[in-house]
Coordinates of C-alpha atoms in Angstrom, one line a residue:
M391 CA -8.6 17.0 4.2
D392 CA -12.1 15.9 5.2
F393 CA -12.6 13.6 2.3
K394 CA -10.7 10.4 3.2
V395 CA -10.1 7.7 0.5
C396 CA -8.9 4.2 1.2
I397 CA -6.9 2.5 -1.6
V398 CA -6.8 -1.3 -1.1
I399 CA -4.1 -3.1 -3.1
R400 CA -4.9 -6.8 -3.0
H401 CA -3.3 -8.1 -6.2
P402 CA 0.3 -9.2 -6.5
P403 CA 2.9 -6.5 -7.4
Y404 CA 3.8 -8.0 -10.8
G405 CA 1.8 -9.8 -13.4
T406 CA -0.9 -7.1 -13.6
V407 CA -0.9 -3.3 -13.8
L408 CA -3.2 -2.9 -10.8
P409 CA -0.6 -2.0 -8.1
A410 CA 1.0 0.5 -10.5
E411 CA -2.4 2.0 -11.4
A412 CA -3.1 2.3 -7.7
Y413 CA 0.2 4.3 -7.3
R414 CA -0.9 6.7 -10.1
T415 CA -4.4 7.0 -8.5
I416 CA -2.9 8.0 -5.2
Q417 CA -0.8 10.7 -6.9
A418 CA -3.9 12.0 -8.7
L419 CA -6.0 12.1 -5.4
Q420 CA -3.3 14.2 -3.9
T421 CA -3.8 16.7 -6.6
F422 CA -7.2 17.3 -5.1
E423 CA -5.8 17.3 -1.5
R424 CA -7.5 14.1 -0.4
E425 CA -6.3 12.1 2.6
V426 CA -5.3 8.8 1.2
N427 CA -4.7 5.7 3.3
V428 CA -3.3 2.8 1.3
L429 CA -4.0 -0.8 2.6
F430 CA -1.8 -3.6 1.3
A431 CA -3.6 -6.9 1.9
A432 CA -3.8 -10.4 0.4
D433 CA -1.2 -10.7 -2.4
G434 CA -0.9 -7.0 -2.5
A435 CA 1.0 -7.1 0.8
L436 CA 3.9 -8.6 -1.3
T437 CA 4.2 -5.2 -3.0
L438 CA 6.1 -3.9 0.0
V439 CA 8.5 -6.8 0.5
E440 CA 12.0 -5.6 0.2
S441 CA 13.5 -8.7 -1.4
T442 CA 11.5 -8.6 -4.6
D443 CA 13.5 -8.1 -7.7
P444 CA 11.4 -7.6 -10.9
E445 CA 14.3 -6.6 -13.1
P446 CA 14.5 -10.0 -14.8
I447 CA 10.9 -9.4 -16.1
G448 CA 11.6 -5.8 -17.1
M449 CA 9.6 -4.2 -14.3
H450 CA 10.5 -1.5 -11.8
C451 CA 10.5 -2.3 -8.1
L452 CA 7.3 -1.0 -6.7
A453 CA 8.6 -1.5 -3.1
D454 CA 10.9 1.4 -3.8
A455 CA 8.2 3.6 -5.1
F456 CA 5.4 3.5 -2.6
P457 CA 7.4 4.8 0.4
D458 CA 8.1 8.0 -1.6
L459 CA 4.4 8.7 -1.5
L460 CA 4.8 9.5 2.2
E461 CA 6.4 12.8 1.2
L462 CA 2.9 13.9 0.0
P463 CA 0.6 15.4 2.7
G464 CA -2.1 13.1 4.0
V465 CA -0.8 9.8 2.7
S466 CA -0.3 6.8 4.9
L467 CA 0.7 3.2 4.2
A468 CA -1.0 0.3 6.1
V469 CA -0.3 -3.4 5.8
N470 CA -2.1 -6.5 6.8
P471 CA 0.5 -8.6 8.7
D472 CA -1.7 -11.7 8.5
S473 CA -1.5 -11.5 4.7
L474 CA 2.3 -11.4 4.9
E475 CA 2.4 -14.4 7.4
R476 CA 0.2 -16.5 5.2
R477 CA 2.7 -16.0 2.4
G478 CA 5.8 -16.7 4.4
F479 CA 6.8 -13.2 5.3
S480 CA 6.6 -10.8 8.2
V481 CA 6.6 -7.1 8.8
D482 CA 10.4 -7.4 9.2
D483 CA 10.6 -8.2 5.5
L484 CA 9.0 -4.9 4.4
I485 CA 10.9 -2.1 2.7
G486 CA 12.1 0.6 5.1
L487 CA 10.2 3.9 5.3
P488 CA 11.6 7.4 5.5
E489 CA 12.7 8.5 9.0
G490 CA 9.7 9.4 11.1
S491 CA 7.3 7.3 9.2
E492 CA 5.9 3.9 10.1
Y493 CA 3.5 1.4 8.7
I494 CA 0.0 1.2 10.1
L495 CA -0.6 -2.5 10.9
V496 CA -4.2 -3.7 10.3
D497 CA -5.0 -7.2 11.4
D498 CA -7.7 -9.3 9.7
D499 CA -10.2 -8.4 12.3
E500 CA -9.5 -4.7 12.0
I501 CA -9.9 -4.4 8.2
E502 CA -13.6 -3.6 8.2
D503 CA -13.2 -0.8 10.8
F504 CA -10.2 0.6 9.0
M505 CA -12.1 0.8 5.7
S506 CA -15.3 2.1 7.1
G507 CA -13.7 5.3 8.3
H508 CA -13.3 6.5 4.7
K509 CA -15.7 8.3 2.3
S510 CA -14.6 6.1 -0.6
V511 CA -12.8 2.8 -0.9
I512 CA -11.1 1.9 -4.2
V513 CA -9.8 -1.7 -4.7
F514 CA -7.0 -2.6 -7.0

């Protein structure tokens, strides 16, 4: 997998289709055996917060869906802890990952380096 793609999710998990479309894009990229690193930043970091309950608005909980992507080869999940803190959360509030997996933590001053290591960057 020499073609690395960075998917940046920066929009909130509900109210737009963007995080859900990012999920579908990650699945499609895996069809072509691409290494995909997903970065949750800005309001997108809220996508992984465990306590979200979108059922009252008729949506599925995206926090439950994204960890399942780690079963695909070459997928990793990264989160910007500074984004969480600015919104009143911490990495302790994130949904748990499958055993043996962990989040990559990318601080504000590391985002540029993180993204520059990829052939393509797609922002949602």
